[in-house]
mmCIF file of C-alpha atoms in Angstrom:
data_model
loop_
_atom_site.group_PDB
_atom_site.id
_atom_site.type_symbol
_atom_site.label_atom_id
_atom_site.label_comp_id
_atom_site.label_asym_id
_atom_site.label_seq_id
_atom_site.Cartn_x
_atom_site.Cartn_y
_atom_site.Cartn_z
ATOM 1 C CA GLN Q 1 5.510 4.183 -7.474
ATOM 2 C CA VAL Q 2 5.131 4.647 -3.729
ATOM 3 C CA ASP Q 3 7.835 2.845 -1.707
ATOM 4 C CA GLU Q 4 5.982 0.947 1.031
ATOM 5 C CA ARG Q 5 9.066 1.157 3.227
ATOM 6 C CA LEU Q 6 8.372 4.901 3.425
ATOM 7 C CA LEU Q 7 4.676 4.546 4.391
ATOM 8 C CA THR Q 8 3.632 5.531 7.890
ATOM 9 C CA PRO Q 9 0.512 4.521 9.696
ATOM 10 C CA ARG Q 10 -0.742 8.038 9.055
ATOM 11 C CA ASP Q 11 -0.255 7.548 5.309
ATOM 12 C CA LEU Q 12 -2.276 4.373 5.424
ATOM 13 C CA ALA Q 13 -5.029 6.182 7.352
ATOM 14 C CA SER Q 14 -4.907 8.962 4.742
ATOM 15 C CA PHE Q 15 -5.171 6.537 1.873
ATOM 16 C CA ILE Q 16 -8.353 4.990 3.433
ATOM 17 C CA TRP Q 17 -9.874 8.421 4.019
ATOM 18 C CA GLN Q 18 -9.061 9.561 0.516
ATOM 19 C CA ILE Q 19 -10.621 6.401 -0.953
ATOM 20 C CA ALA Q 20 -13.742 6.976 1.084
ATOM 21 C CA ARG Q 21 -13.901 10.586 -0.222
ATOM 22 C CA GLY Q 22 -13.456 9.480 -3.812
ATOM 23 C CA MET Q 23 -16.166 6.817 -3.437
ATOM 24 C CA ALA Q 24 -18.529 9.448 -1.791
ATOM 25 C CA HIS Q 25 -18.112 11.445 -4.975
ATOM 26 C CA VAL Q 26 -18.679 8.345 -7.206
ATOM 27 C CA ALA Q 27 -21.804 7.501 -5.159
ATOM 28 C CA SER Q 28 -23.009 11.184 -5.430
ATOM 29 C CA LEU Q 29 -23.040 10.670 -9.173
ATOM 30 C CA LYS Q 30 -25.235 7.559 -8.780
ATOM 31 C CA ILE Q 31 -22.555 5.309 -10.055
ATOM 32 C CA VAL Q 32 -21.972 1.812 -8.686
ATOM 33 C CA HIS Q 33 -18.223 0.956 -9.190
ATOM 34 C CA ARG Q 34 -18.538 -2.835 -8.613
ATOM 35 C CA ASP Q 35 -14.776 -3.352 -8.545
ATOM 36 C CA LEU Q 36 -13.365 -1.251 -5.759
ATOM 37 C CA ALA Q 37 -10.104 -2.835 -4.614
ATOM 38 C CA SER Q 38 -6.629 -1.623 -3.799
ATOM 39 C CA ARG Q 39 -5.495 -2.678 -7.213
ATOM 40 C CA ASN Q 40 -7.898 -0.053 -8.605
ATOM 41 C CA VAL Q 41 -6.612 2.821 -6.527
ATOM 42 C CA LEU Q 42 -3.763 4.795 -8.092
ATOM 43 C CA ILE Q 43 -1.333 6.658 -5.759
ATOM 44 C CA ASP Q 44 0.778 9.488 -7.134
ATOM 45 C CA LYS Q 45 4.236 10.570 -5.870
ATOM 46 C CA ASN Q 46 2.518 13.008 -3.454
ATOM 47 C CA LYS Q 47 0.538 10.201 -1.970
ATOM 48 C CA VAL Q 48 -2.781 11.321 -3.521
ATOM 49 C CA CYS Q 49 -5.196 8.530 -4.241
ATOM 50 C CA LYS Q 50 -7.428 8.252 -7.289
ATOM 51 C CA ILE Q 51 -10.185 5.653 -7.866
ATOM 52 C CA SER Q 52 -9.622 3.937 -11.212
ATOM 53 C CA ASP Q 53 -10.959 1.143 -13.403
ATOM 54 C CA PHE Q 54 -14.588 1.836 -13.982
ATOM 55 C CA GLY Q 55 -14.963 -0.978 -16.422
ATOM 56 C CA LEU Q 56 -17.517 -2.846 -14.313
ATOM 57 C CA SER Q 57 -19.305 0.330 -13.072
ATOM 58 C CA ARG Q 58 -22.920 1.083 -13.723
ATOM 59 C CA ASP Q 59 -24.965 4.299 -13.735
ATOM 60 C CA VAL Q 60 -28.017 3.760 -11.605
ATOM 61 C CA TYR Q 61 -29.238 7.325 -11.954
ATOM 62 C CA ASP Q 62 -32.368 6.309 -13.964
ATOM 63 C CA THR Q 63 -33.407 3.419 -11.750
ATOM 64 C CA ASP Q 64 -35.927 3.801 -8.977
ATOM 65 C CA ASN Q 65 -34.208 1.729 -6.347
ATOM 66 C CA GLU Q 66 -30.591 2.577 -7.106
ATOM 67 C CA GLU Q 67 -29.677 -1.075 -7.516
ATOM 68 C CA TYR Q 68 -28.299 -2.917 -10.477
ATOM 69 C CA GLU Q 69 -28.904 -6.627 -11.118
ATOM 70 C CA GLN Q 70 -26.282 -8.431 -13.196
ATOM 71 C CA LYS Q 71 -27.936 -10.559 -15.828
ATOM 72 C CA THR Q 72 -24.744 -12.054 -17.417
ATOM 73 C CA GLN Q 73 -21.707 -13.852 -15.962
ATOM 74 C CA GLY Q 74 -18.250 -12.621 -16.635
ATOM 75 C CA ARG Q 75 -15.081 -12.590 -14.490
ATOM 76 C CA LEU Q 76 -15.944 -11.099 -11.113
ATOM 77 C CA PRO Q 77 -13.835 -9.857 -8.228
ATOM 78 C CA LEU Q 78 -15.322 -12.498 -5.824
ATOM 79 C CA ARG Q 79 -13.091 -11.711 -2.771
ATOM 80 C CA TRP Q 80 -14.356 -8.061 -2.805
ATOM 81 C CA MET Q 81 -17.984 -8.695 -3.472
ATOM 82 C CA ALA Q 82 -20.813 -8.226 -0.923
ATOM 83 C CA PRO Q 83 -23.030 -11.233 -0.111
ATOM 84 C CA GLU Q 84 -25.965 -9.756 -2.048
ATOM 85 C CA SER Q 85 -23.749 -9.464 -5.075
ATOM 86 C CA LEU Q 86 -22.156 -12.935 -4.729
ATOM 87 C CA PHE Q 87 -25.409 -14.766 -4.054
ATOM 88 C CA ASP Q 88 -28.168 -12.624 -5.672
ATOM 89 C CA HIS Q 89 -26.173 -10.699 -8.344
ATOM 90 C CA VAL Q 90 -27.454 -7.365 -6.879
ATOM 91 C CA TYR Q 91 -25.190 -4.361 -6.810
ATOM 92 C CA SER Q 92 -25.672 -0.943 -5.204
ATOM 93 C CA VAL Q 93 -23.651 1.796 -3.525
ATOM 94 C CA LYS Q 94 -23.971 -0.293 -0.329
ATOM 95 C CA SER Q 95 -22.255 -3.309 -2.086
ATOM 96 C CA ASP Q 96 -19.470 -0.756 -2.937
ATOM 97 C CA VAL Q 97 -19.330 -0.022 0.780
ATOM 98 C CA TRP Q 98 -18.726 -3.678 1.499
ATOM 99 C CA SER Q 99 -15.891 -3.624 -1.081
ATOM 100 C CA PHE Q 100 -14.530 -0.453 0.624
ATOM 101 C CA GLY Q 101 -14.281 -2.458 3.871
ATOM 102 C CA ILE Q 102 -12.281 -5.154 2.054
ATOM 103 C CA THR Q 103 -10.136 -2.443 0.539
ATOM 104 C CA MET Q 104 -9.516 -1.019 3.989
ATOM 105 C CA TRP Q 105 -8.343 -4.439 5.101
ATOM 106 C CA GLU Q 106 -6.029 -4.666 2.087
ATOM 107 C CA VAL Q 107 -4.473 -1.272 2.778
ATOM 108 C CA LEU Q 108 -3.914 -2.097 6.457
ATOM 109 C CA THR Q 109 -2.318 -5.402 5.599
ATOM 110 C CA LEU Q 110 -0.131 -3.842 2.957
ATOM 111 C CA ALA Q 111 -1.942 -5.599 0.085
ATOM 112 C CA CYS Q 112 -2.545 -9.083 1.353
ATOM 113 C CA THR Q 113 -5.089 -10.969 -0.553
ATOM 114 C CA PRO Q 114 -8.526 -10.980 1.217
ATOM 115 C CA TYR Q 115 -9.606 -14.274 2.898
ATOM 116 C CA PRO Q 116 -6.128 -15.723 2.840
ATOM 117 C CA GLY Q 117 -5.997 -19.498 2.675
ATOM 118 C CA LEU Q 118 -9.628 -19.814 1.522
ATOM 119 C CA SER Q 119 -10.640 -20.919 -1.948
ATOM 120 C CA PRO Q 120 -13.477 -18.890 -3.541
ATOM 121 C CA PRO Q 121 -16.098 -21.636 -2.744
ATOM 122 C CA ALA Q 122 -14.917 -21.942 0.853
ATOM 123 C CA MET Q 123 -14.853 -18.175 1.221
ATOM 124 C CA MET Q 124 -18.413 -17.945 -0.104
ATOM 125 C CA GLU Q 125 -19.658 -20.673 2.310
ATOM 126 C CA ARG Q 126 -17.918 -18.992 5.266
ATOM 127 C CA LEU Q 127 -19.476 -15.576 4.240
ATOM 128 C CA ARG Q 128 -22.909 -17.194 4.005
ATOM 129 C CA ASN Q 129 -22.385 -18.424 7.635
ATOM 130 C CA GLY Q 130 -21.383 -14.938 8.908
ATOM 131 C CA PHE Q 131 -17.616 -15.118 8.769
ATOM 132 C CA ARG Q 132 -15.731 -11.797 8.652
ATOM 133 C CA MET Q 133 -11.930 -11.305 8.368
ATOM 134 C CA SER Q 134 -10.047 -10.614 11.564
ATOM 135 C CA LYS Q 135 -8.448 -7.311 12.530
ATOM 136 C CA PRO Q 136 -5.200 -6.615 10.661
ATOM 137 C CA VAL Q 137 -2.103 -6.387 12.967
ATOM 138 C CA HIS Q 138 -1.551 -2.738 12.188
ATOM 139 C CA CYS Q 139 -5.202 -1.752 12.764
ATOM 140 C CA ASN Q 140 -6.612 -0.191 15.888
ATOM 141 C CA ASP Q 141 -9.998 -1.153 17.370
ATOM 142 C CA GLU Q 142 -11.748 2.022 16.146
ATOM 143 C CA VAL Q 143 -10.644 1.629 12.514
ATOM 144 C CA TYR Q 144 -11.663 -2.148 12.732
ATOM 145 C CA ASP Q 145 -15.029 -1.251 14.031
ATOM 146 C CA ILE Q 146 -15.521 0.976 10.909
ATOM 147 C CA MET Q 147 -14.352 -1.815 8.722
ATOM 148 C CA ARG Q 148 -16.824 -4.199 10.355
ATOM 149 C CA LYS Q 149 -19.675 -1.735 9.815
ATOM 150 C CA CYS Q 150 -18.905 -1.979 6.076
ATOM 151 C CA TRP Q 151 -19.461 -5.749 6.360
ATOM 152 C CA GLU Q 152 -22.972 -5.711 7.855
ATOM 153 C CA ASP Q 153 -25.121 -8.475 6.349
ATOM 154 C CA ASP Q 154 -27.991 -6.087 5.581
ATOM 155 C CA PRO Q 155 -26.858 -3.468 3.070
ATOM 156 C CA GLU Q 156 -29.174 -0.941 4.753
ATOM 157 C CA ASP Q 157 -27.208 -1.346 7.914
ATOM 158 C CA ARG Q 158 -23.925 -0.364 6.231
ATOM 159 C CA PRO Q 159 -22.794 3.256 6.494
ATOM 160 C CA THR Q 160 -22.912 5.618 3.519
ATOM 161 C CA PHE Q 161 -19.619 6.799 2.062
ATOM 162 C CA ILE Q 162 -20.332 10.238 3.597
ATOM 163 C CA ASP Q 163 -20.721 8.537 6.955
ATOM 164 C CA LEU Q 164 -17.435 6.802 6.419
ATOM 165 C CA VAL Q 165 -15.610 9.945 5.605
ATOM 166 C CA ARG Q 166 -16.819 11.488 8.860
ATOM 167 C CA LEU Q 167 -16.140 8.385 10.846
ATOM 168 C CA LEU Q 168 -12.608 8.157 9.433
ATOM 169 C CA GLU Q 169 -11.966 11.893 10.036
ATOM 170 C CA ASP Q 170 -12.893 11.331 13.713
ATOM 171 C CA VAL Q 171 -10.439 8.496 13.963
ATOM 172 C CA ILE Q 172 -7.428 10.007 12.127
ATOM 173 C CA THR Q 173 -7.521 13.559 13.438
#
């Protein structure tokens, strides 16, 4: 258990960078996680992050377009889902990038629930109209710009996890 009172801004930046690196590895294996959120990141006593809970993940290695379309309904992490996943049931590494942006927001707010004060239907309607969460208090403009890149409407306009690792390295070093 990591004591949040002992966390520095550098620790939070390191967590975000480590999560991006972990997801770059997951993406390199052609796996779509589909449930990236701070609750699914384990942190050991040395402040090393590990991505966990691959229960919703899918291997897209054998598909031509590296997307997965969900055919059945189950309990889904709505507040972390990209618009194309929410509205069209399409998942890809780029929908994981969206979730990474939400996870960045969670880390930088010390685990606040995304879209505070909005019910899931209200959140979905706001997202459909282009709403994005505001910059967390303990977040600089450069990091928020990276977060916003993850939330581009068009999945193709979102960075890759390799891009995110590089962008974050530039900001935190």
